[in-house]
Amino acid sequence: MASEPVSIETLRAALHLAQAGGFCSFEGWVRNTNEGRPVDGLDYEAYDALATKEGERILDEAMARYDISHAVAMHRTGSLNVGDVAVWIGVSAPHRDAAFRACRYIIDEIKHRVPVWKNERYLDGDTQWVACHHTHRPHEHEHDHGSCNHNH
Amino acid sequence: MASEPVSIETLRAALHLAQAGGFCSFEGWVRNTNEGRPVDGLDYEAYDALATKEGERILDEAMARYDISHAVAMHRTGSLNVGDVAVWIGVSAPHRDAAFRACRYIIDEIKHRVPVWKNERYLDGDTQWVACHHTHRPHEHEHDHGSCNHNH
Amino acid sequence: MRIHLEYFAQLRELAGQKLQIVETTHETVGPLYDELRETYGFPFSPERLRVAINGDFAPWTQPLREGDLVVFIPPVTGG
Amino acid sequence: MRIHLEYFAQLRELAGQKLQIVETTHETVGPLYDELRETYGFPFSPERLRVAINGDFAPWTQPLREGDLVVFIPPVTGG
């Protein structure tokens, strides 16, 4: 959990191991619209201690499930603008298949389990806590944490 | 096709669009071993004109197949050392699923279709043209280009 | 017993405070949440929440103890 | 007719040259490759190669024309 921007080079450095032949990364960027409403930016609030603990558990699970060399994740808190990096995941592995799968696993689990909340600022001045992710999980690790019922 | 290292920041910049909420990248790094032999580095030779053309076709296919904002690919030629970036793929998209799938599609197609050849330098002084990728393709876009029979 | 509460996001705004100490006789967090929900108008039914006690996720049936730090966790929206 | 050849990777090393001009009467690249394979000891059967004519992939059955640039493409190993 980071309350200020973190350099991607710094995050990548820990993954750059000599036995790693593939590196997959995912970045979540603040988009300029959500459900058709123009977005000015957003504020992330986190339960820092538990978010860090749950994030580490997810990384440990990824290391156990996939043949990877190392995995790193960073999630921002605080005020972000359109284009800012909200979340960064990086995975290095001997082979690319494991790197892709583990990276996808980590971002999916973060979005469903880590206690972070997004308050969107709209261009019209309104703000709103995002009610729920509108994602389905069509993946091999599909399971429902029961934390999010789609109510709209 | 790049005969010298390219800054990842430069490659990323073109993908950083305001409607893009997800960014997936893949990097191929030179590993320190291959099939158990310690590797010192490798030399990539390419049929540049056709590699560029085929690479552009692959990016066009990815744009047509997936709901993505933009895709960029870079492949090195020349002499690389362990840890160097041999190939870089970046895809930005409104949502992460398309970014992951398109990125995976592009690297898989590059490895099977783009005329680039890898000559490995081993620590014992020997060199060898890598005979064939030892990859299977367990993906939704599975198809065989017939260019590679596993002969060992 | 005295229970410490920490609120986040929408619950923090509706409760109008970040930290709160309540005196309660409830033995588990379930009825405690129902009472707070009534007081502050929290929109979430308990099925949509997770609960953390003393810094880690806990079942709703975990017995409350003097001095516990309880956090009700609304649907997460990180990433 | 005169055909231009460009070699890459292992084929370049075995042919001992990067560019070559050959005079041939073969009408397609198939028999031309068989002849070159015999000459230089190329290890690849034609099924393992692709062929490019004048800068793009082409079928093995494409008729050869005076001045064509032909490249035999060994199994690729990029990435």
Short mmCIF file of C-alpha atoms in Angstrom, two decimals:
data_model
loop_
_atom_site.label_atom_id
_atom_site.label_comp_id
_atom_site.label_asym_id
_atom_site.label_seq_id
_atom_site.Cartn_x
_atom_site.Cartn_y
_atom_site.Cartn_z
CA MET A 1 0.00 0.00 0.00
CA ALA A 2 1.49 3.31 -1.09
CA SER A 3 0.16 6.77 -0.34
CA GLU A 4 2.46 8.30 -2.96
CA PRO A 5 3.45 7.25 -6.50
CA VAL A 6 6.08 4.51 -6.66
CA SER A 7 8.56 4.27 -9.52
CA ILE A 8 7.86 1.28 -11.75
CA GLU A 9 11.59 0.76 -12.20
CA THR A 10 11.86 0.24 -8.44
CA LEU A 11 9.02 -2.26 -8.45
CA ARG A 12 10.47 -4.14 -11.44
CA ALA A 13 13.97 -4.36 -9.96
CA ALA A 14 13.10 -7.03 -7.39
CA LEU A 15 11.71 -9.26 -10.14
CA HIS A 16 14.73 -9.15 -12.39
CA LEU A 17 16.26 -12.54 -11.55
CA ALA A 18 18.67 -14.40 -13.80
CA GLN A 19 16.52 -17.53 -13.98
CA ALA A 20 13.44 -15.56 -15.07
CA GLY A 21 12.72 -15.65 -18.80
CA GLY A 22 9.27 -14.08 -18.75
CA PHE A 23 7.80 -11.07 -17.01
CA CYS A 24 4.14 -10.12 -17.01
CA SER A 25 2.84 -6.95 -15.47
CA PHE A 26 -0.57 -5.42 -15.05
CA GLU A 27 -1.35 -1.80 -14.28
CA GLY A 28 -4.71 -0.37 -13.38
CA TRP A 29 -5.04 3.21 -14.60
CA VAL A 30 -7.64 5.78 -13.61
CA ARG A 31 -10.03 6.01 -16.57
CA ASN A 32 -11.74 9.17 -17.76
CA THR A 33 -15.22 7.63 -17.60
CA ASN A 34 -17.14 5.09 -15.55
CA GLU A 35 -20.55 3.84 -16.66
CA GLY A 36 -20.71 6.74 -19.07
CA ARG A 37 -20.01 9.47 -16.50
CA PRO A 38 -16.96 11.67 -17.10
CA VAL A 39 -14.50 11.10 -14.27
CA ASP A 40 -12.10 13.72 -12.95
CA GLY A 41 -10.19 11.36 -10.67
CA LEU A 42 -10.67 9.25 -7.61
CA ASP A 43 -9.69 8.78 -4.00
CA TYR A 44 -8.70 5.41 -2.63
CA GLU A 45 -9.20 4.65 1.02
CA ALA A 46 -7.73 1.45 2.48
CA TYR A 47 -7.68 -0.48 5.70
CA ASP A 48 -3.91 -0.39 5.41
CA ALA A 49 -2.85 -3.06 7.90
CA LEU A 50 -5.32 -5.66 6.68
CA ALA A 51 -4.83 -4.71 3.02
CA THR A 52 -1.10 -5.31 3.35
CA LYS A 53 -1.68 -8.63 5.11
CA GLU A 54 -4.26 -9.82 2.56
CA GLY A 55 -2.06 -8.67 -0.33
CA GLU A 56 0.83 -10.72 1.03
CA ARG A 57 -1.43 -13.73 1.35
CA ILE A 58 -2.43 -13.36 -2.31
CA LEU A 59 1.20 -13.17 -3.40
CA ASP A 60 2.01 -16.27 -1.33
CA GLU A 61 -0.89 -18.11 -2.95
CA ALA A 62 0.37 -17.14 -6.39
CA MET A 63 3.86 -18.41 -5.55
CA ALA A 64 2.34 -21.71 -4.38
CA ARG A 65 -0.05 -22.15 -7.33
CA TYR A 66 2.23 -21.20 -10.22
CA ASP A 67 5.82 -21.90 -11.18
CA ILE A 68 7.02 -18.32 -10.84
CA SER A 69 10.23 -16.70 -9.67
CA HIS A 70 8.81 -13.70 -7.83
CA ALA A 71 5.72 -11.51 -7.60
CA VAL A 72 5.24 -7.92 -6.48
CA ALA A 73 2.09 -5.84 -6.03
CA MET A 74 1.50 -2.19 -5.20
CA HIS A 75 -1.81 -0.43 -4.59
CA ARG A 76 -2.16 3.31 -4.24
CA THR A 77 -4.17 5.13 -1.66
CA GLY A 78 -5.11 8.81 -1.64
CA SER A 79 -6.06 11.14 -4.43
CA LEU A 80 -5.42 10.09 -8.03
CA ASN A 81 -6.07 11.75 -11.36
CA VAL A 82 -7.00 10.31 -14.76
CA GLY A 83 -4.08 8.30 -16.10
CA ASP A 84 -2.46 7.67 -12.73
CA VAL A 85 -1.36 4.15 -11.85
CA ALA A 86 -3.79 2.83 -9.20
CA VAL A 87 -2.42 -0.68 -8.96
CA TRP A 88 0.71 -2.41 -10.26
CA ILE A 89 1.34 -6.16 -10.39
CA GLY A 90 4.55 -7.73 -11.67
CA VAL A 91 5.42 -11.41 -11.96
CA SER A 92 8.60 -13.00 -13.27
CA ALA A 93 8.87 -16.68 -14.09
CA PRO A 94 11.03 -19.14 -16.00
CA HIS A 95 8.27 -19.41 -18.64
CA ARG A 96 5.59 -17.05 -19.81
CA ASP A 97 2.51 -19.15 -19.20
CA ALA A 98 3.01 -19.12 -15.43
CA ALA A 99 3.82 -15.39 -15.48
CA PHE A 100 0.55 -14.55 -17.27
CA ARG A 101 -1.60 -16.81 -15.11
CA ALA A 102 -0.12 -15.68 -11.82
CA CYS A 103 -0.40 -12.00 -12.77
CA ARG A 104 -4.05 -12.47 -13.65
CA TYR A 105 -4.70 -14.40 -10.46
CA ILE A 106 -3.17 -11.66 -8.32
CA ILE A 107 -5.10 -8.75 -9.84
CA ASP A 108 -8.37 -10.70 -9.73
CA GLU A 109 -7.89 -11.61 -6.08
CA ILE A 110 -6.84 -8.07 -5.13
CA LYS A 111 -9.99 -6.69 -6.66
CA HIS A 112 -12.16 -9.09 -4.70
CA ARG A 113 -10.42 -9.42 -1.37
CA VAL A 114 -8.21 -6.49 -0.46
CA PRO A 115 -9.95 -3.85 1.69
CA VAL A 116 -9.60 -0.80 -0.56
CA TRP A 117 -12.43 1.52 -1.55
CA LYS A 118 -12.76 3.86 -4.48
CA ASN A 119 -14.50 7.22 -4.25
CA GLU A 120 -15.02 8.64 -7.74
CA ARG A 121 -14.89 12.37 -8.45
CA TYR A 122 -17.00 13.31 -11.44
CA LEU A 123 -16.43 16.28 -13.70
CA ASP A 124 -19.81 17.69 -12.58
CA GLY A 125 -18.44 18.00 -9.01
CA ASP A 126 -20.33 15.04 -7.60
CA THR A 127 -18.51 12.22 -5.81
CA GLN A 128 -19.62 8.66 -5.16
CA TRP A 129 -18.31 5.53 -3.48
CA VAL A 130 -18.25 2.92 -6.20
CA ALA A 131 -20.83 0.37 -5.15
CA CYS A 132 -19.40 -2.76 -6.62
CA HIS A 133 -17.10 -4.07 -9.29
CA HIS A 134 -18.99 -5.04 -12.39
CA THR A 135 -16.69 -7.89 -13.15
CA HIS A 136 -17.42 -11.51 -13.67
CA ARG A 137 -14.67 -14.05 -13.08
CA PRO A 138 -14.47 -16.44 -15.98
CA HIS A 139 -11.18 -17.96 -14.84
CA GLU A 140 -9.78 -21.20 -13.65
CA HIS A 141 -9.64 -19.92 -10.09
CA GLU A 142 -13.26 -18.83 -10.08
CA HIS A 143 -14.86 -18.70 -6.68
CA ASP A 144 -17.08 -16.23 -4.95
CA HIS A 145 -15.97 -14.39 -1.86
CA GLY A 146 -19.50 -13.25 -1.25
CA SER A 147 -18.41 -9.67 -0.76
CA CYS A 148 -20.17 -8.16 -3.69
CA ASN A 149 -23.73 -8.59 -4.91
CA HIS A 150 -24.57 -6.83 -8.13
CA ASN A 151 -27.38 -4.53 -7.19
CA HIS A 152 -27.58 -2.34 -10.29
CA MET B 1 12.58 -4.52 -34.63
CA ALA B 2 15.28 -2.72 -32.66
CA SER B 3 19.02 -3.27 -32.91
CA GLU B 4 19.59 -1.30 -29.70
CA PRO B 5 17.79 -1.24 -26.32
CA VAL B 6 14.58 0.82 -26.27
CA SER B 7 13.38 2.59 -23.14
CA ILE B 8 10.27 0.99 -21.72
CA GLU B 9 8.94 4.42 -20.77
CA THR B 10 9.01 5.35 -24.45
CA LEU B 11 7.15 2.17 -25.43
CA ARG B 12 4.56 2.67 -22.68
CA ALA B 13 3.87 6.29 -23.57
CA ALA B 14 1.88 5.51 -26.72
CA LEU B 15 -0.44 3.25 -24.75
CA HIS B 16 -1.31 5.73 -22.04
CA LEU B 17 -4.75 6.81 -23.26
CA ALA B 18 -7.41 8.38 -21.06
CA GLN B 19 -10.04 5.73 -21.86
CA ALA B 20 -7.68 2.89 -20.94
CA GLY B 21 -8.24 1.43 -17.48
CA GLY B 22 -6.02 -1.62 -17.79
CA PHE B 23 -2.53 -2.18 -19.12
CA CYS B 24 -0.87 -5.55 -19.52
CA SER B 25 2.71 -5.97 -20.59
CA PHE B 26 4.95 -8.91 -21.25
CA GLU B 27 8.73 -8.90 -21.39
CA GLY B 28 10.95 -11.73 -22.52
CA TRP B 29 14.27 -11.68 -20.69
CA VAL B 30 17.43 -13.56 -21.54
CA ARG B 31 17.66 -16.40 -19.02
CA ASN B 32 20.85 -17.76 -17.51
CA THR B 33 20.11 -21.36 -18.52
CA ASN B 34 18.39 -23.25 -21.33
CA GLU B 35 17.68 -26.96 -21.03
CA GLY B 36 20.12 -27.10 -18.15
CA ARG B 37 23.05 -25.47 -19.99
CA PRO B 38 24.44 -22.25 -18.47
CA VAL B 39 23.85 -19.41 -20.93
CA ASP B 40 26.12 -16.40 -21.29
CA GLY B 41 23.84 -14.50 -23.66
CA LEU B 42 22.41 -14.72 -27.13
CA ASP B 43 22.36 -13.15 -30.55
CA TYR B 44 19.12 -12.51 -32.39
CA GLU B 45 19.11 -12.41 -36.16
CA ALA B 46 15.97 -11.24 -37.97
CA TYR B 47 14.61 -10.90 -41.46
CA ASP B 48 13.88 -7.31 -40.56
CA ALA B 49 11.52 -6.25 -43.34
CA LEU B 50 9.30 -9.32 -43.07
CA ALA B 51 9.51 -9.39 -39.26
CA THR B 52 8.24 -5.81 -39.11
CA LYS B 53 5.44 -6.60 -41.55
CA GLU B 54 4.38 -9.78 -39.74
CA GLY B 55 4.57 -8.02 -36.38
CA GLU B 56 2.24 -5.31 -37.64
CA ARG B 57 -0.17 -7.95 -38.91
CA ILE B 58 -0.21 -9.56 -35.47
CA LEU B 59 -0.94 -6.22 -33.77
CA ASP B 60 -3.75 -5.58 -36.28
CA GLU B 61 -5.21 -9.01 -35.54
CA ALA B 62 -5.10 -8.30 -31.80
CA MET B 63 -6.90 -4.98 -32.33
CA ALA B 64 -9.58 -6.77 -34.36
CA ARG B 65 -10.02 -9.74 -31.99
CA TYR B 66 -10.03 -7.94 -28.62
CA ASP B 67 -11.60 -4.78 -27.24
CA ILE B 68 -8.33 -2.95 -26.66
CA SER B 69 -7.23 0.66 -26.94
CA HIS B 70 -3.74 0.16 -28.35
CA ALA B 71 -0.97 -2.41 -28.65
CA VAL B 72 2.79 -2.03 -29.09
CA ALA B 73 5.49 -4.64 -29.63
CA MET B 74 9.28 -4.43 -29.79
CA HIS B 75 11.76 -7.20 -30.56
CA ARG B 76 15.49 -6.86 -30.19
CA THR B 77 18.11 -7.99 -32.66
CA GLY B 78 21.84 -8.27 -32.08
CA SER B 79 23.82 -9.34 -29.08
CA LEU B 80 22.07 -9.60 -25.70
CA ASN B 81 23.26 -10.58 -22.25
CA VAL B 82 21.50 -12.41 -19.42
CA GLY B 83 18.73 -10.19 -18.04
CA ASP B 84 18.36 -8.06 -21.17
CA VAL B 85 14.88 -7.44 -22.56
CA ALA B 86 14.54 -9.47 -25.77
CA VAL B 87 10.91 -8.69 -26.49
CA TRP B 88 8.39 -6.23 -25.07
CA ILE B 89 4.61 -6.28 -25.58
CA GLY B 90 2.24 -3.69 -24.14
CA VAL B 91 -1.54 -3.54 -24.46
CA SER B 92 -3.93 -1.01 -22.99
CA ALA B 93 -7.68 -1.53 -22.88
CA PRO B 94 -10.78 -0.23 -21.16
CA HIS B 95 -10.93 -3.47 -19.13
CA ARG B 96 -8.30 -5.89 -17.97
CA ASP B 97 -9.62 -9.09 -19.50
CA ALA B 98 -9.06 -7.86 -23.05
CA ALA B 99 -5.64 -6.45 -22.13
CA PHE B 100 -4.45 -9.81 -20.77
CA ARG B 101 -5.84 -11.85 -23.65
CA ALA B 102 -4.50 -9.58 -26.36
CA CYS B 103 -1.06 -9.41 -24.76
CA ARG B 104 -0.91 -13.18 -24.59
CA TYR B 105 -2.11 -13.52 -28.17
CA ILE B 106 0.57 -11.16 -29.43
CA ILE B 107 3.52 -12.83 -27.70
CA ASP B 108 2.33 -16.29 -28.73
CA GLU B 109 1.96 -15.26 -32.35
CA ILE B 110 5.31 -13.46 -32.38
CA LYS B 111 7.05 -16.58 -31.13
CA HIS B 112 5.48 -18.69 -33.85
CA ARG B 113 5.37 -16.41 -36.86
CA VAL B 114 7.92 -13.62 -36.79
CA PRO B 115 11.17 -14.45 -38.61
CA VAL B 116 13.67 -14.04 -35.77
CA TRP B 117 16.31 -16.57 -34.80
CA LYS B 118 18.14 -17.06 -31.56
CA ASN B 119 21.78 -18.13 -31.38
CA GLU B 120 22.67 -19.05 -27.81
CA ARG B 121 26.12 -18.46 -26.35
CA TYR B 122 26.96 -20.92 -23.61
CA LEU B 123 29.36 -20.31 -20.75
CA ASP B 124 31.60 -23.10 -22.09
CA GLY B 125 32.22 -21.04 -25.25
CA ASP B 126 29.96 -23.09 -27.52
CA THR B 127 27.17 -21.46 -29.52
CA GLN B 128 24.05 -23.00 -31.03
CA TRP B 129 21.05 -21.93 -33.07
CA VAL B 130 18.07 -22.83 -30.95
CA ALA B 131 16.30 -25.58 -32.86
CA CYS B 132 12.76 -25.00 -31.85
CA HIS B 133 10.57 -23.51 -29.16
CA HIS B 134 9.49 -26.10 -26.66
CA THR B 135 6.13 -24.52 -26.15
CA HIS B 136 2.69 -25.93 -26.47
CA ARG B 137 -0.21 -23.63 -27.15
CA PRO B 138 -3.06 -24.37 -24.78
CA HIS B 139 -4.99 -21.24 -25.70
CA GLU B 140 -8.16 -20.14 -27.28
CA HIS B 141 -6.31 -19.10 -30.41
CA GLU B 142 -4.62 -22.44 -30.80
CA HIS B 143 -3.59 -23.29 -34.31
CA ASP B 144 -0.47 -24.71 -35.81
CA HIS B 145 1.62 -22.72 -38.22
CA GLY B 146 3.51 -25.85 -39.14
CA SER B 147 6.82 -24.10 -38.79
CA CYS B 148 8.15 -26.11 -35.90
CA ASN B 149 8.22 -29.86 -35.36
CA HIS B 150 9.52 -30.96 -32.00
CA ASN B 151 12.45 -33.17 -32.90
CA HIS B 152 14.07 -33.57 -29.50
CA MET C 1 -17.71 -4.77 27.45
CA ARG C 2 -15.97 -2.03 25.50
CA ILE C 3 -15.48 -2.57 21.78
CA HIS C 4 -13.40 -0.34 19.51
CA LEU C 5 -14.78 0.32 16.05
CA GLU C 6 -12.96 1.70 13.03
CA TYR C 7 -14.95 2.83 10.01
CA PHE C 8 -13.94 3.05 6.36
CA ALA C 9 -15.33 4.57 3.20
CA GLN C 10 -19.12 4.90 3.09
CA LEU C 11 -19.54 3.56 6.63
CA ARG C 12 -17.11 6.21 7.91
CA GLU C 13 -19.09 8.95 6.22
CA LEU C 14 -22.46 7.70 7.48
CA ALA C 15 -21.18 7.14 11.01
CA GLY C 16 -19.64 10.62 10.92
CA GLN C 17 -16.53 9.35 12.67
CA LYS C 18 -13.46 7.25 12.02
CA LEU C 19 -13.05 5.67 15.45
CA GLN C 20 -15.68 4.86 18.03
CA ILE C 21 -15.80 3.05 21.35
CA VAL C 22 -19.08 1.35 22.21
CA GLU C 23 -20.25 -0.36 25.35
CA THR C 24 -22.15 -3.50 24.38
CA THR C 25 -23.58 -6.70 25.78
CA HIS C 26 -23.77 -8.45 22.41
CA GLU C 27 -21.76 -11.66 22.35
CA THR C 28 -20.94 -11.56 18.62
CA VAL C 29 -20.60 -8.88 15.93
CA GLY C 30 -23.83 -9.79 14.11
CA PRO C 31 -26.30 -8.10 16.50
CA LEU C 32 -23.79 -5.28 17.10
CA TYR C 33 -23.81 -4.51 13.36
CA ASP C 34 -27.60 -4.64 13.22
CA GLU C 35 -27.75 -2.05 16.00
CA LEU C 36 -25.20 0.25 14.33
CA ARG C 37 -26.92 -0.17 10.98
CA GLU C 38 -30.17 0.99 12.57
CA THR C 39 -28.42 3.99 14.18
CA TYR C 40 -26.47 5.23 11.15
CA GLY C 41 -28.52 3.93 8.22
CA PHE C 42 -25.77 1.77 6.77
CA PRO C 43 -27.02 0.49 3.39
CA PHE C 44 -25.35 -2.90 3.51
CA SER C 45 -27.04 -6.07 4.68
CA PRO C 46 -24.62 -8.22 6.69
CA GLU C 47 -24.30 -10.72 3.82
CA ARG C 48 -22.57 -8.04 1.78
CA LEU C 49 -20.00 -7.28 4.46
CA ARG C 50 -16.99 -9.02 5.86
CA VAL C 51 -15.81 -8.35 9.37
CA ALA C 52 -12.30 -8.01 10.75
CA ILE C 53 -11.49 -8.39 14.42
CA ASN C 54 -8.12 -7.25 15.76
CA GLY C 55 -6.63 -6.80 12.30
CA ASP C 56 -7.72 -9.96 10.53
CA PHE C 57 -10.81 -11.34 8.88
CA ALA C 58 -13.03 -13.17 11.36
CA PRO C 59 -16.30 -15.11 11.22
CA TRP C 60 -19.44 -13.29 12.26
CA THR C 61 -19.89 -15.88 14.99
CA GLN C 62 -16.55 -15.18 16.71
CA PRO C 63 -17.20 -14.28 20.39
CA LEU C 64 -16.50 -10.64 21.22
CA ARG C 65 -14.00 -9.86 23.93
CA GLU C 66 -13.25 -6.75 25.95
CA GLY C 67 -11.13 -4.32 23.93
CA ASP C 68 -11.61 -5.99 20.52
CA LEU C 69 -11.06 -3.78 17.48
CA VAL C 70 -13.93 -4.44 15.08
CA VAL C 71 -14.03 -3.28 11.44
CA PHE C 72 -16.99 -3.82 9.15
CA ILE C 73 -15.72 -4.17 5.59
CA PRO C 74 -18.00 -2.95 2.79
CA PRO C 75 -17.71 -4.52 -0.68
CA VAL C 76 -14.16 -3.75 -1.79
CA THR C 77 -13.52 -1.75 -4.95
CA GLY C 78 -9.75 -1.57 -5.30
CA GLY C 79 -7.76 -2.14 -8.45
CA MET D 1 16.16 -17.28 -64.92
CA ARG D 2 18.13 -15.50 -62.20
CA ILE D 3 16.87 -15.80 -58.64
CA HIS D 4 18.22 -13.82 -55.68
CA LEU D 5 18.56 -15.70 -52.41
CA GLU D 6 19.02 -14.28 -48.94
CA TYR D 7 20.02 -16.59 -46.09
CA PHE D 8 19.42 -16.24 -42.38
CA ALA D 9 20.65 -17.94 -39.23
CA GLN D 10 21.72 -21.56 -39.65
CA LEU D 11 21.09 -21.53 -43.40
CA ARG D 12 23.37 -18.50 -43.75
CA GLU D 13 26.14 -20.26 -41.86
CA LEU D 14 25.81 -23.50 -43.83
CA ALA D 15 25.61 -21.69 -47.19
CA GLY D 16 28.65 -19.64 -46.17
CA GLN D 17 27.07 -16.53 -47.63
CA LYS D 18 24.32 -14.02 -46.93
CA LEU D 19 23.28 -13.24 -50.51
CA GLN D 20 23.46 -15.43 -53.56
CA ILE D 21 22.30 -15.23 -57.15
CA VAL D 22 21.48 -18.53 -58.83
CA GLU D 23 20.59 -19.38 -62.39
CA THR D 24 17.77 -21.92 -62.36
CA THR D 25 15.21 -23.59 -64.57
CA HIS D 26 12.99 -24.70 -61.69
CA GLU D 27 9.49 -23.29 -61.96
CA THR D 28 8.78 -23.20 -58.21
CA VAL D 29 10.84 -22.91 -55.03
CA GLY D 30 10.34 -26.54 -53.94
CA PRO D 31 12.84 -28.17 -56.28
CA LEU D 32 15.16 -25.17 -55.93
CA TYR D 33 15.28 -25.75 -52.16
CA ASP D 34 15.91 -29.48 -52.64
CA GLU D 35 18.90 -28.65 -54.84
CA LEU D 36 20.32 -26.10 -52.37
CA ARG D 37 19.71 -28.47 -49.47
CA GLU D 38 21.74 -31.13 -51.29
CA THR D 39 24.54 -28.62 -51.99
CA TYR D 40 24.85 -27.11 -48.51
CA GLY D 41 23.52 -29.85 -46.26
CA PHE D 42 20.64 -27.81 -44.84
CA PRO D 43 19.10 -29.89 -42.03
CA PHE D 44 15.50 -28.82 -42.56
CA SER D 45 12.96 -30.77 -44.58
CA PRO D 46 10.74 -28.40 -46.58
CA GLU D 47 7.78 -29.09 -44.27
CA ARG D 48 9.68 -27.34 -41.48
CA LEU D 49 10.35 -24.21 -43.53
CA ARG D 50 8.30 -21.33 -44.74
CA VAL D 51 9.28 -19.41 -47.84
CA ALA D 52 9.14 -15.70 -48.55
CA ILE D 53 9.22 -14.30 -52.05
CA ASN D 54 9.87 -10.60 -52.59
CA GLY D 55 9.41 -9.73 -48.93
CA ASP D 56 6.29 -11.64 -48.03
CA PHE D 57 5.30 -15.17 -47.20
CA ALA D 58 4.40 -17.18 -50.29
CA PRO D 59 3.16 -20.69 -51.06
CA TRP D 60 5.75 -23.24 -52.18
CA THR D 61 3.80 -23.59 -55.40
CA GLN D 62 4.09 -19.93 -56.42
CA PRO D 63 5.70 -19.71 -59.91
CA LEU D 64 9.20 -18.26 -59.84
CA ARG D 65 9.91 -15.20 -61.93
CA GLU D 66 13.11 -13.57 -63.15
CA GLY D 67 14.66 -11.49 -60.40
CA ASP D 68 12.59 -12.84 -57.50
CA LEU D 69 14.09 -12.51 -54.04
CA VAL D 70 13.62 -15.85 -52.27
CA VAL D 71 14.16 -16.44 -48.57
CA PHE D 72 13.85 -19.83 -46.92
CA ILE D 73 12.69 -19.35 -43.35
CA PRO D 74 13.84 -21.87 -40.77
CA PRO D 75 11.70 -22.50 -37.67
CA VAL D 76 11.55 -19.17 -35.90
CA THR D 77 12.80 -18.81 -32.33
CA GLY D 78 12.16 -15.22 -31.36
CA GLY D 79 10.68 -13.98 -28.12
#
